[in-house]
Amino acid sequence: MGVVTTIQRFSLSDGPGIRSTVFFKGCNMRCAWCHNPETLLAQSQLHLYPEKCTGCGACLAVCPSGARRAGENGIEQISALCTACGACAAVCFSGALSVSGTEMSVEEILNEVLQDRAYYERSGGGVTISGGEVLAQPEFALELLKALKAEGVSTAIETNFCFPFPLIETLLPHIDLFMIDLKLLDETAHKRWTGLSNRLVLQNIEALDQTGKPFIIRTPLIPGVNDNSAEIARIAEFLSAFKHLEYYEMLNFNPLGASKYKSLGIENPFESARPLGGEALRELSGAAEIHLTKIRLG
Ligand code: SF4
Ligand code: SF4
């Protein structure tokens, strides 16, 4: 069994063609701008949307931990008592409560994603495993990838690639396309903004290129972190050495995680950040073009 937050069907941005994307829960990095903050921790979490609460009281009756109580200003949550069991969310019909993180078997995931097999075949798509971090649940990832390949489904992973290469090698034969995040080339800045050094990431990209597997490198453009020409040019120069890089993609800042931070009660350091404008994107694209020809803006 693995822990999954969502399965997104008909995705057009997680690899070629029409895809289903399976989001694993749990990540070894702590990127300060993460737009899927519900995938950071391995365990399930309860999301609260108090503005949707009608005060019906249904959650009070079912909470086995006493974590929901009626207060002076409406229903209150005692977070320290909550085990994220999801009983309250199951009876809350107003959408004021939801749980992220469900244990799923390979069979359950296959039942869902194989419904769209015809779309994958017609569009050149398949299934992408994302997160969170795929490699943080390596045994489950291996089991799922093997099962997908046995069904003839094309596979891709979206990964921060910050794990020992021998672990990556165990999955390699079952992955058709690697989509790797490279957030910063500067090691000190990488540590500061993600919590981890990027040395392993850079070494792994070099090792992957030697295997002949195709890969895509993506950089999320984060205002004040890496949205400058010098950093993007350094990344592009590093990438210019590789034979099996399909293309380099810069992804504009995605502010859509803001409501998730609020619902989880955690601080969002990039709450006021906004996507980059056209001129800034053109400038960064130009910096990458000095070293690379295959560039995309996403
Ligand atoms: S998730 Fe479970 S423990 Fe937490 S408030 Fe809801 S019912 Fe109670
Ligand atoms: S079940 Fe939902 S709507 Fe009803 S009191 Fe609880 S949170 Fe509010």
PDB file of C-alpha atoms and ligand atoms in Angstrom, residues 45-46 48 59 62-68 76-79 81-89 97-99, ligand 1:
ATOM      1  CA  GLN A  45      -3.837  15.632   7.246  1.00  0.00           C
ATOM      2  CA  LEU A  46      -7.158  17.357   7.896  1.00  0.00           C
ATOM      3  CA  LEU A  48     -10.286  23.102   7.531  1.00  0.00           C
ATOM      4  CA  CYS A  59     -18.677  16.355  12.978  1.00  0.00           C
ATOM      5  CA  VAL A  62     -18.436  11.334  15.051  1.00  0.00           C
ATOM      6  CA  CYS A  63     -15.002  12.549  16.112  1.00  0.00           C
ATOM      7  CA  PRO A  64     -13.471   9.707  18.159  1.00  0.00           C
ATOM      8  CA  SER A  65     -10.722  11.949  19.565  1.00  0.00           C
ATOM      9  CA  GLY A  66     -12.703  14.879  20.917  1.00  0.00           C
ATOM     10  CA  ALA A  67     -10.908  17.167  18.475  1.00  0.00           C
ATOM     11  CA  ARG A  68     -14.103  18.975  17.398  1.00  0.00           C
ATOM     12  CA  GLU A  76     -13.650  24.720  16.972  1.00  0.00           C
ATOM     13  CA  GLN A  77     -10.792  22.364  16.174  1.00  0.00           C
ATOM     14  CA  ILE A  78      -8.292  21.136  18.773  1.00  0.00           C
ATOM     15  CA  SER A  79      -5.528  20.222  16.346  1.00  0.00           C
ATOM     16  CA  LEU A  81      -6.048  15.804  19.420  1.00  0.00           C
ATOM     17  CA  CYS A  82      -6.776  15.206  15.729  1.00  0.00           C
ATOM     18  CA  THR A  83      -5.528  11.941  14.210  1.00  0.00           C
ATOM     19  CA  ALA A  84      -6.736  12.886  10.694  1.00  0.00           C
ATOM     20  CA  CYS A  85      -8.952   9.789  10.677  1.00  0.00           C
ATOM     21  CA  GLY A  86     -11.389  11.531   8.310  1.00  0.00           C
ATOM     22  CA  ALA A  87     -14.588  10.568  10.163  1.00  0.00           C
ATOM     23  CA  CYS A  88     -15.640  14.220  10.396  1.00  0.00           C
ATOM     24  CA  ALA A  89     -14.960  14.922   6.701  1.00  0.00           C
ATOM     25  CA  LEU A  97     -13.561  19.536   6.109  1.00  0.00           C
ATOM     26  CA  SER A  98     -11.442  17.289   3.936  1.00  0.00           C
ATOM     27  CA  VAL A  99      -8.575  14.862   4.420  1.00  0.00           C
TER      28      VAL A  99
HETATM   29  S1  SF4 B   1     -10.079  13.858  11.324  1.00  0.00           S
HETATM   30 FE1  SF4 B   1     -10.821  12.392  12.896  1.00  0.00          FE
HETATM   31  S2  SF4 B   1      -9.735  12.999  14.760  1.00  0.00           S
HETATM   32 FE2  SF4 B   1      -9.531  14.724  13.345  1.00  0.00          FE
HETATM   33  S3  SF4 B   1     -11.231  16.097  13.859  1.00  0.00           S
HETATM   34 FE3  SF4 B   1     -11.930  14.735  12.197  1.00  0.00          FE
HETATM   35  S4  SF4 B   1     -12.931  13.014  13.207  1.00  0.00           S
HETATM   36 FE4  SF4 B   1     -11.699  14.086  14.747  1.00  0.00          FE
END
